[in-house]
Every structure is written in C-alpha cells, then in structure tokens.
Amino acid sequence: MIPPAALAIHLSIGQVYAFSVFNEPLTRIIGVTESAPQDWELTTLGWIFSIAIAVLGVTAAFGGRWLERVGPRKGMVIAAIAWAGGFLVSALGVWVHSIWLLYLGYGVFGGIGLGFAYISPVKTLIRWFPDRPGMATGMAIMGFGGGAMIGSPLAVNLMDFYSGPDSAGVAATFATMGVLYFILMIFGAAIVRVPHPEWQPAGYQPEQASTKKMQTSGHVHVDQALKTPQFWLVWAVLCLNVTAGIGVLGQASVMSQEMVGISAEAAAGFVGLMSIANMLGRFLWSSLSDYIGRKATYSTFFVLGIVLYAAVPSIASAGVIWLFVLSYLVILTMYGGGFATVPAYLRDLFGTAHVGAIHGRLLTAWSVAGVLGPVIINYLRDFQISQGVAPADAYSLTMYIMAGLLAVGLLCNLAIRGMQERHLMDERQLVTE
C-alpha cells in the first residue's frame, strides 16, 4: 500500500510539468477567442511556473526537518491543502483577472504543496524497502515524471468542456482539478504507514549490504550532513546531471525542428516520447542502482551522456533523424534516473534517520539547474544566431558545453567516498532523534 500512497501524491503534483497547456488560454481570458488588449502576455504568465519551482526548492530545503518530526501523513495533508488551495486561489485570480492571485495561488501555495509533497514519501519508502531503496523511490518519483501525461489531457479536456462564448474555461478547470487532486492526495495520506523503527524485510542483512554498496552503518544528522564533502559532491552531481537534461527538455520542440528539420507535429511527438523516457528512466535506472550501486549508476549517466552530447551535433548534421531521437531519449532516461536515484544515494551515505530532510536541502541543486540549463541553451543559441551561425548549427557549442559539465560531474561522482565515523550520530543522539 505504500507505493500507491506515494504515487497518489506524485502523480498529482507532476501536473506542474504540464502547466504550459494553460499559457495560451490564459492570454485570452477577456477576449475569449483571441487576446484582447487587457489580457495577460506570455512573458507575464511565465513567472507562474518559475515561482512554483523556486518555492518548491525553498519549501523542500526548510520543510524537510519539520517533516522528519511529524511524519509523512501530516506532510501529505499539508501538501494536499496547499496544492489544491493553489488551484482554487488561481481560479479566483482568473475570475477577477488578477495576475497576483495567480502568482500567489499556483506560484506560492502550489509551490509549497510541491515541496512538501515531493519529499514526504521518500523516507517512508526507503524505510519500508531498505533492500531495494532505488526501486522504491523510483516508483514514486516516476509518478512525478508521468503526472504531466495525465494532467495535460485532463486540463485540455476540461477547458474544452467548460469553454463557451463568454469563457475560455480556465477558472472552472482550475477549480475542478484542485478538487480532484485534493481527493487523490488525501487518499494517499490516508493509506500511508511507517514501519516500526526496527523492522526489516525477511532475509535482509544490512551489514552485508553496507560492505557491498558503500552504505554507512550509522546515521548522520541533517545539520552535520551539510558539513560533509559527500553532501556537496552529491549536490554537484545532481545539479550537473539535471542542468544538462533540463535545458534540452525545455527547448526540445524548437531544437529538434532547427537541428534536423522535422515538422512541428513531429516535434510534438518527439516531446511526448521524451516525457515517456523521462518517466521510465526514473524507475529503470533507480532499480538498476540497487544492483550495481549508486556511484556506478551516476558514472554511467555521465560517461554515456558525454558521448551522446558530443555526438549529437554530428548526428544532426548527417541528418540521421532516428539516431538523433534515440540519443535524446537515452539522455532523458538519465535525466529522470538522476532524480530517482539520488534519494537512495543519500540513504547509502547518510543513513535513514534524516534522509528526508537531507534530500530536501539537496533539491536546491534542482533550483540552480532549473535556471542554469535553460539559460545556457537559450542565450548561447541567440548569441550564435546573432553572429550569423545557421539555426541548425547554433546548438553545437551548447552540446559540447553540456558534455564538459557532465565531465565535471563525473569527477565529482568519482570523488565520493564512504562516510567517516566522526560524522555519525552517537547512541544518545540517535535515541533522541
């Protein structure tokens, strides 16, 4: 019952990746069929998503310690209230045509819900599946990658249903989705359970596992974790892996059309395939990490990523479309796999006592990568084109830079070592916690 509880949460908040379906309808709230002078512009609406992701990172970083104390159920309930409340406040913002209510609703309240919901199930899953932590967290975080596949058609169909001569249907869609997601998330909160502190699966031998997979035999306090080189090396590993993937994900449609000349319709299909690869990679790579180890898994990400990013410009110039598509699908599996594998990596290094709070603070790497990746892709592309470079060749330098960032990430990953005894909590601290 624990994976379904986590999936109910992550499938709900995964809708954030589908927020772009609201952008065009939100530009014609007053004009209904086309934008009126008083309607919002896309640049104004773009801040809604940015605020939500920024608040997600801040909430996860500062709320993780509180979640350690109160447990996953309260965190999930708070997440459900904030996430659903964000939709309802946004519906009010559309109805009264106030962009600030949209910023407050989906941006701030929604971002708080995202932060609490993303990290709430992680520690619980790891404690229930100490023998397969990668598989367990992969199942939940796969839901976050796949949430857009449900949220996008749901939003489109609801807007079609509610739209009419006097309405684009956005306000009613926000309200409906808020209620539906609240029900689903409360269901997850109702069925979640935490195991007894001394529970472990039959046949599981933690001492044997720790010798095989660089697992610490103790637990590190969340405040002490930030004083260890392991935390900052894993932070850099996640940041660099996500930077390379998120920049491509954000510009996949335009990039594929300019690099290999496919149609807009084919590019839309390409984006859909990338979403599936992102989702599947979260489960498959994290599950594989249970067998080969987290360090080997991330080393695979970086080595394979360097090869693919360096090869993509040549593949594109040769016009081999199927190989171009396949290369990016593999890249996106590793992008998703990085998110799903990192909680198990943290569990191996820092133990389970504060892994949820440590994971929350590590997600600030996502916030940095979310800015860095798109900036590198977008600004370098514009600069190249302004210098007379053809659009088809404008991404080559960017791909080589991404390969260079992955090389740095590989070095950081190789530098990670097992946790030193001096960082572990003593018996008195452990009992208190």
Coordinates of C-alpha atoms in Angstrom, one line a residue:
M1 CA 0.0 0.0 0.0
I2 CA 3.0 2.3 0.4
P3 CA 4.0 2.8 -3.3
P4 CA 0.3 3.5 -4.2
A5 CA 0.2 6.2 -1.5
A6 CA 3.4 7.8 -2.8
L7 CA 2.2 7.5 -6.4
A8 CA -1.1 9.3 -5.5
I9 CA 1.0 12.2 -4.3
H10 CA 3.5 12.4 -7.1
L11 CA 1.0 11.8 -9.9
S12 CA -0.9 14.8 -8.6
I13 CA 2.0 17.2 -8.3
G14 CA 3.5 16.0 -11.6
Q15 CA 0.9 18.3 -13.2
V16 CA 3.3 21.1 -12.8
Y17 CA 5.2 19.9 -15.9
A18 CA 2.0 20.3 -17.9
F19 CA 1.3 23.9 -16.8
S20 CA 2.2 25.2 -20.2
V21 CA -1.2 24.0 -21.5
F22 CA -2.8 26.8 -19.6
N23 CA -0.5 29.5 -21.0
E24 CA -2.3 30.2 -24.3
P25 CA -5.8 30.1 -22.9
L26 CA -4.7 32.5 -20.1
T27 CA -3.7 35.0 -22.8
R28 CA -7.4 35.3 -23.9
I29 CA -9.4 35.3 -20.7
I30 CA -11.0 38.6 -21.6
G31 CA -11.0 38.2 -25.4
V32 CA -12.1 34.5 -25.1
T33 CA -11.4 33.6 -28.8
E34 CA -8.3 35.8 -29.2
S35 CA -6.2 38.0 -26.9
A36 CA -7.7 41.4 -26.0
P37 CA -5.5 44.5 -25.1
Q38 CA -6.3 43.9 -21.4
D39 CA -5.3 40.2 -21.5
W40 CA -2.0 38.9 -19.9
E41 CA 1.1 38.4 -22.1
L42 CA 3.0 35.1 -22.2
T43 CA 6.0 36.8 -20.5
T44 CA 3.9 37.8 -17.6
L45 CA 2.4 34.3 -17.3
G46 CA 5.8 32.6 -17.5
W47 CA 6.6 33.7 -13.9
I48 CA 3.8 31.5 -12.5
F49 CA 5.8 28.3 -13.3
S50 CA 9.1 29.9 -12.2
I51 CA 7.7 31.0 -8.9
A52 CA 6.3 27.5 -8.2
I53 CA 9.6 25.8 -8.9
A54 CA 11.5 28.3 -6.8
V55 CA 9.1 27.9 -3.9
L56 CA 9.3 24.1 -4.3
G57 CA 13.1 24.2 -3.6
V58 CA 12.8 26.6 -0.7
T59 CA 10.0 24.6 0.9
A60 CA 11.8 21.3 0.5
A61 CA 15.0 22.8 1.9
F62 CA 13.4 24.3 5.0
G63 CA 10.4 22.0 5.5
G64 CA 12.4 18.7 5.5
R65 CA 13.4 18.9 9.1
W66 CA 9.8 19.5 10.2
L67 CA 8.6 16.5 8.2
E68 CA 11.2 14.4 10.0
R69 CA 9.4 15.2 13.2
V70 CA 5.7 15.0 12.2
G71 CA 5.9 12.1 9.7
P72 CA 4.7 11.6 6.2
R73 CA 0.9 11.8 6.7
K74 CA 0.9 15.4 8.1
G75 CA 3.2 16.4 5.3
M76 CA 1.0 14.9 2.7
V77 CA -2.1 16.5 4.2
I78 CA -0.4 19.9 4.2
A79 CA 0.7 19.3 0.6
A80 CA -2.8 18.4 -0.4
I81 CA -4.3 21.6 1.2
A82 CA -1.6 23.8 -0.3
W83 CA -1.6 22.2 -3.8
A84 CA -5.4 22.1 -4.1
G85 CA -5.7 25.6 -2.5
G86 CA -3.3 26.9 -5.1
F87 CA -5.6 25.8 -7.8
L88 CA -8.7 27.4 -6.1
V89 CA -6.9 30.7 -5.5
S90 CA -5.8 30.6 -9.1
A91 CA -9.4 30.0 -10.2
L92 CA -10.4 33.1 -8.3
G93 CA -7.5 35.0 -9.9
V94 CA -8.7 34.2 -13.3
W95 CA -12.3 35.0 -12.4
V96 CA -11.4 38.5 -11.1
H97 CA -8.5 38.8 -13.6
S98 CA -5.7 39.4 -11.1
I99 CA -2.3 38.1 -12.0
W100 CA -1.1 38.5 -8.4
L101 CA -3.6 35.9 -7.3
L102 CA -2.2 33.5 -9.9
Y103 CA 1.3 34.2 -8.6
L104 CA 0.0 33.6 -5.0
G105 CA -2.1 30.6 -5.9
Y106 CA -0.3 28.4 -8.3
G107 CA 3.1 30.0 -7.6
V108 CA 3.4 30.3 -3.8
F109 CA 0.7 28.0 -2.4
G110 CA 1.2 25.5 -5.3
G111 CA 5.0 25.7 -4.8
I112 CA 4.6 24.9 -1.0
G113 CA 2.4 21.9 -1.9
L114 CA 5.0 20.8 -4.4
G115 CA 7.8 21.0 -1.9
F116 CA 6.1 19.1 0.9
A117 CA 4.6 16.5 -1.5
Y118 CA 7.8 15.8 -3.3
I119 CA 9.8 14.8 -0.2
S120 CA 7.0 13.4 2.1
P121 CA 7.0 9.8 0.8
V122 CA 10.8 9.5 0.3
K123 CA 12.0 8.5 3.7
T124 CA 8.9 6.3 4.3
L125 CA 9.6 4.3 1.1
I126 CA 13.3 3.9 1.9
R127 CA 12.4 2.6 5.4
W128 CA 9.9 0.0 4.0
F129 CA 12.3 -1.1 1.3
P130 CA 15.8 -1.0 2.8
D131 CA 16.9 -3.8 0.4
R132 CA 15.5 -2.0 -2.7
P133 CA 15.6 1.7 -1.9
G134 CA 16.3 2.7 -5.6
M135 CA 13.3 0.7 -6.9
A136 CA 11.0 2.1 -4.1
T137 CA 11.8 5.8 -4.6
G138 CA 11.8 5.2 -8.4
M139 CA 8.2 4.1 -8.3
A140 CA 7.1 7.3 -6.6
I141 CA 9.3 9.7 -8.5
M142 CA 8.3 8.1 -11.7
G143 CA 4.8 9.4 -10.9
F144 CA 6.2 12.9 -10.8
G145 CA 7.6 12.5 -14.3
G146 CA 4.4 10.9 -15.5
G147 CA 2.0 13.3 -13.8
A148 CA 2.0 15.6 -16.9
M149 CA 0.8 12.8 -19.1
I150 CA -2.4 12.8 -17.0
G151 CA -2.5 16.5 -16.2
S152 CA -2.1 17.7 -19.7
P153 CA -5.0 15.9 -21.4
L154 CA -7.2 16.3 -18.3
A155 CA -6.7 20.1 -18.4
V156 CA -7.3 20.3 -22.1
N157 CA -10.5 18.3 -22.0
L158 CA -11.8 20.2 -19.0
M159 CA -11.2 23.5 -20.7
D160 CA -13.0 22.3 -23.8
F161 CA -15.9 21.1 -21.7
Y162 CA -16.2 24.4 -19.7
S163 CA -15.4 26.9 -22.5
G164 CA -18.2 28.8 -24.2
P165 CA -18.9 32.1 -25.9
D166 CA -18.1 34.1 -22.7
S167 CA -15.4 31.9 -21.2
A168 CA -12.2 30.2 -22.0
G169 CA -13.0 27.6 -19.3
V170 CA -9.8 28.1 -17.3
A171 CA -11.2 29.2 -14.0
A172 CA -13.6 26.2 -13.8
T173 CA -10.8 23.9 -14.9
F174 CA -8.5 25.2 -12.1
A175 CA -11.3 24.6 -9.5
T176 CA -12.2 21.1 -10.8
M177 CA -8.5 20.0 -10.9
G178 CA -8.0 21.4 -7.4
V179 CA -10.8 19.3 -6.0
L180 CA -9.7 16.1 -7.9
Y181 CA -6.1 16.4 -6.8
F182 CA -7.1 17.1 -3.2
I183 CA -9.2 13.8 -3.2
L184 CA -6.3 11.8 -4.7
M185 CA -3.7 13.2 -2.4
I186 CA -5.8 12.8 0.8
F187 CA -6.3 9.1 -0.3
G188 CA -2.5 8.8 -0.4
A189 CA -2.2 10.4 3.0
A190 CA -4.9 8.1 4.5
I191 CA -3.2 4.8 3.4
V192 CA 0.4 5.7 4.1
R193 CA 2.1 3.9 7.1
V194 CA 5.5 4.0 8.7
P195 CA 7.3 0.8 9.7
H196 CA 8.5 0.0 13.2
P197 CA 12.0 1.5 13.8
E198 CA 13.5 -2.0 14.0
W199 CA 11.5 -3.5 11.1
Q200 CA 13.4 -5.0 8.1
P201 CA 12.4 -7.5 5.3
A202 CA 13.0 -11.2 5.8
G203 CA 16.5 -12.2 4.9
Y204 CA 17.8 -8.6 4.7
Q205 CA 21.3 -8.3 6.2
P206 CA 22.2 -4.6 6.5
E207 CA 25.8 -5.3 7.5
Q208 CA 26.4 -7.3 4.3
A209 CA 24.7 -4.7 2.2
S210 CA 26.9 -1.9 3.6
T211 CA 30.1 -3.7 2.6
K212 CA 28.9 -4.2 -0.9
K213 CA 27.3 -0.8 -1.8
M214 CA 29.2 1.9 0.2
Q215 CA 26.4 2.1 2.7
T216 CA 27.1 3.7 6.0
S217 CA 26.4 1.6 9.1
G218 CA 25.1 4.6 11.1
H219 CA 23.1 7.8 10.6
V220 CA 24.2 11.5 10.0
H221 CA 22.2 14.4 11.4
V222 CA 20.9 16.8 8.8
D223 CA 22.9 19.7 10.2
Q224 CA 26.1 17.7 10.2
A225 CA 25.4 16.4 6.7
L226 CA 26.0 19.9 5.3
K227 CA 29.5 19.9 6.8
T228 CA 30.5 16.8 4.9
P229 CA 32.2 16.7 1.5
Q230 CA 29.8 13.9 0.5
F231 CA 26.8 16.2 0.6
W232 CA 28.3 18.9 -1.6
L233 CA 29.7 16.4 -4.1
V234 CA 26.3 14.7 -4.4
W235 CA 24.8 18.2 -4.7
A236 CA 27.1 19.0 -7.6
V237 CA 26.4 15.6 -9.2
L238 CA 22.7 16.2 -9.2
C239 CA 23.0 19.8 -10.3
L240 CA 25.2 19.0 -13.3
N241 CA 23.2 16.0 -14.4
V242 CA 19.9 18.0 -14.2
T243 CA 21.5 21.1 -15.9
A244 CA 22.3 19.0 -19.0
G245 CA 18.9 17.4 -19.2
I246 CA 16.5 20.3 -18.2
G247 CA 17.9 22.7 -20.8
V248 CA 17.2 20.1 -23.6
L249 CA 13.8 19.3 -22.1
G250 CA 12.7 22.9 -22.1
Q251 CA 13.7 23.5 -25.8
A252 CA 13.1 20.1 -27.3
S253 CA 10.5 21.1 -29.8
V254 CA 12.3 24.1 -31.3
M255 CA 15.7 22.4 -31.1
S256 CA 14.6 19.3 -33.0
Q257 CA 12.9 21.4 -35.7
E258 CA 16.0 23.6 -36.2
M259 CA 18.7 20.8 -35.9
V260 CA 17.2 18.1 -38.0
G261 CA 14.3 20.0 -39.8
I262 CA 11.4 17.9 -38.6
S263 CA 7.8 19.4 -38.7
A264 CA 6.1 21.0 -35.7
E265 CA 3.8 18.0 -35.5
A266 CA 6.7 15.6 -35.4
A267 CA 8.4 17.7 -32.9
A268 CA 5.4 17.5 -30.6
G269 CA 5.6 13.7 -30.9
F270 CA 9.3 13.9 -30.1
V271 CA 8.5 15.9 -26.9
G272 CA 5.9 13.2 -25.9
L273 CA 8.5 10.5 -26.4
M274 CA 10.9 12.4 -24.2
S275 CA 8.3 12.6 -21.5
I276 CA 7.9 8.9 -21.6
A277 CA 11.7 8.4 -21.5
N278 CA 11.9 10.7 -18.5
M279 CA 9.3 8.8 -16.7
L280 CA 10.6 5.3 -17.4
G281 CA 14.2 6.3 -16.7
R282 CA 13.2 7.2 -13.1
F283 CA 12.1 3.6 -12.4
L284 CA 14.5 1.6 -14.5
W285 CA 17.8 3.4 -13.6
S286 CA 17.0 3.7 -9.9
S287 CA 16.0 0.0 -9.8
L288 CA 19.3 -0.9 -11.6
S289 CA 21.2 1.1 -9.0
D290 CA 20.1 -1.4 -6.3
Y291 CA 22.3 -4.0 -8.1
I292 CA 25.2 -2.0 -9.4
G293 CA 25.3 0.7 -6.8
R294 CA 24.5 4.5 -7.0
K295 CA 28.1 5.5 -7.8
A296 CA 28.3 3.2 -10.7
T297 CA 24.9 4.3 -11.9
Y298 CA 25.8 8.0 -11.9
S299 CA 29.1 7.2 -13.5
T300 CA 27.2 5.5 -16.3
F301 CA 25.0 8.7 -16.6
F302 CA 28.0 10.9 -17.1
V303 CA 30.1 8.7 -19.4
L304 CA 27.2 7.8 -21.6
G305 CA 26.0 11.4 -21.5
I306 CA 29.3 12.8 -22.5
V307 CA 29.4 10.5 -25.6
L308 CA 25.9 11.3 -26.6
Y309 CA 26.1 15.1 -26.2
A310 CA 29.3 15.2 -28.1
A311 CA 27.9 13.1 -30.9
V312 CA 24.6 14.9 -31.3
P313 CA 25.9 17.8 -33.5
S314 CA 27.5 15.3 -35.9
I315 CA 24.4 13.1 -35.9
A316 CA 22.2 16.1 -36.7
S317 CA 24.4 17.4 -39.5
A318 CA 24.4 14.0 -41.0
G319 CA 20.6 14.1 -41.0
V320 CA 20.2 10.7 -39.2
I321 CA 16.9 11.6 -37.5
W322 CA 16.2 8.2 -35.9
L323 CA 19.6 8.2 -34.2
F324 CA 19.1 11.9 -33.1
V325 CA 15.8 10.9 -31.5
L326 CA 17.2 7.8 -29.9
S327 CA 20.2 9.8 -28.4
Y328 CA 17.9 12.3 -26.7
L329 CA 15.6 9.6 -25.5
V330 CA 18.5 7.9 -23.7
I331 CA 19.7 11.3 -22.4
L332 CA 16.2 11.9 -20.9
T333 CA 16.1 8.5 -19.2
M334 CA 19.3 9.5 -17.4
Y335 CA 17.8 12.9 -16.5
G336 CA 14.8 11.3 -14.9
G337 CA 17.0 8.5 -13.4
G338 CA 19.2 11.1 -11.7
F339 CA 16.2 12.4 -9.7
A340 CA 15.0 8.9 -8.7
T341 CA 18.5 7.5 -7.8
V342 CA 19.6 10.4 -5.6
P343 CA 17.4 9.6 -2.5
A344 CA 18.9 6.1 -2.4
Y345 CA 22.4 7.6 -2.8
L346 CA 21.7 9.8 0.2
R347 CA 20.4 6.9 2.1
D348 CA 23.6 4.9 1.4
L349 CA 25.8 7.8 2.6
F350 CA 23.9 9.4 5.4
G351 CA 21.6 6.6 6.8
T352 CA 17.8 6.8 7.1
A353 CA 17.4 8.9 10.3
H354 CA 17.4 12.3 8.4
V355 CA 17.4 11.3 4.8
G356 CA 14.1 13.2 4.1
A357 CA 15.5 16.4 5.4
I358 CA 18.8 15.9 3.7
H359 CA 17.0 15.2 0.4
G360 CA 15.0 18.4 0.8
R361 CA 18.1 20.5 1.2
L362 CA 19.8 18.8 -1.7
L363 CA 16.9 19.8 -4.0
T364 CA 18.3 23.3 -4.1
A365 CA 20.6 21.8 -6.7
W366 CA 17.4 21.4 -8.8
S367 CA 16.6 25.1 -8.4
V368 CA 20.0 26.1 -9.6
A369 CA 20.0 23.7 -12.5
G370 CA 16.5 24.9 -13.5
V371 CA 18.0 28.3 -14.1
L372 CA 21.4 27.3 -15.4
G373 CA 20.3 24.7 -18.1
P374 CA 17.8 26.8 -20.0
V375 CA 20.0 29.9 -19.7
I376 CA 22.9 28.1 -21.3
I377 CA 20.8 26.7 -24.1
N378 CA 18.7 29.8 -24.8
Y379 CA 21.3 32.6 -24.6
L380 CA 24.0 30.7 -26.4
R381 CA 21.6 29.9 -29.2
D382 CA 20.6 33.5 -29.5
F383 CA 24.2 34.7 -29.4
Q384 CA 25.3 32.2 -32.1
I385 CA 22.4 33.2 -34.4
S386 CA 23.2 36.9 -33.9
Q387 CA 26.8 36.1 -35.0
G388 CA 25.5 34.7 -38.3
V389 CA 25.5 31.0 -37.3
A390 CA 22.7 29.0 -39.0
P391 CA 20.0 27.8 -36.6
A392 CA 20.8 24.2 -37.4
D393 CA 24.3 24.7 -36.1
A394 CA 23.5 27.1 -33.2
Y395 CA 23.3 24.3 -30.7
S396 CA 26.6 22.6 -31.4
L397 CA 28.6 24.7 -28.9
T398 CA 25.9 24.2 -26.3
M399 CA 26.1 20.4 -26.7
Y400 CA 29.8 20.5 -26.2
I401 CA 29.5 22.7 -23.1
M402 CA 26.9 20.2 -21.7
A403 CA 29.4 17.4 -22.3
G404 CA 32.0 19.4 -20.4
L405 CA 29.7 19.9 -17.5
L406 CA 29.0 16.2 -17.4
A407 CA 32.8 15.5 -17.3
V408 CA 33.0 17.7 -14.2
G409 CA 30.0 15.8 -12.8
L410 CA 31.9 12.5 -13.4
L411 CA 34.9 13.8 -11.5
C412 CA 32.7 14.8 -8.6
N413 CA 31.0 11.4 -8.5
L414 CA 34.3 9.6 -8.6
A415 CA 35.5 11.7 -5.6
I416 CA 32.6 10.5 -3.4
R417 CA 33.8 8.2 -0.6
G418 CA 32.1 6.4 2.3
M419 CA 31.0 8.4 5.3
Q420 CA 33.6 8.9 8.1
E421 CA 32.8 7.7 11.6
R422 CA 33.2 11.1 13.1
H423 CA 30.1 12.4 11.2
L424 CA 27.8 9.8 12.6
M425 CA 25.3 10.4 15.4
D426 CA 26.2 8.7 18.7
E427 CA 23.8 6.4 20.6
R428 CA 22.4 9.3 22.7
Q429 CA 21.7 11.5 19.7
L430 CA 20.1 8.5 17.8
V431 CA 17.7 7.7 20.6
T432 CA 16.7 11.3 20.9
E433 CA 16.0 11.6 17.2

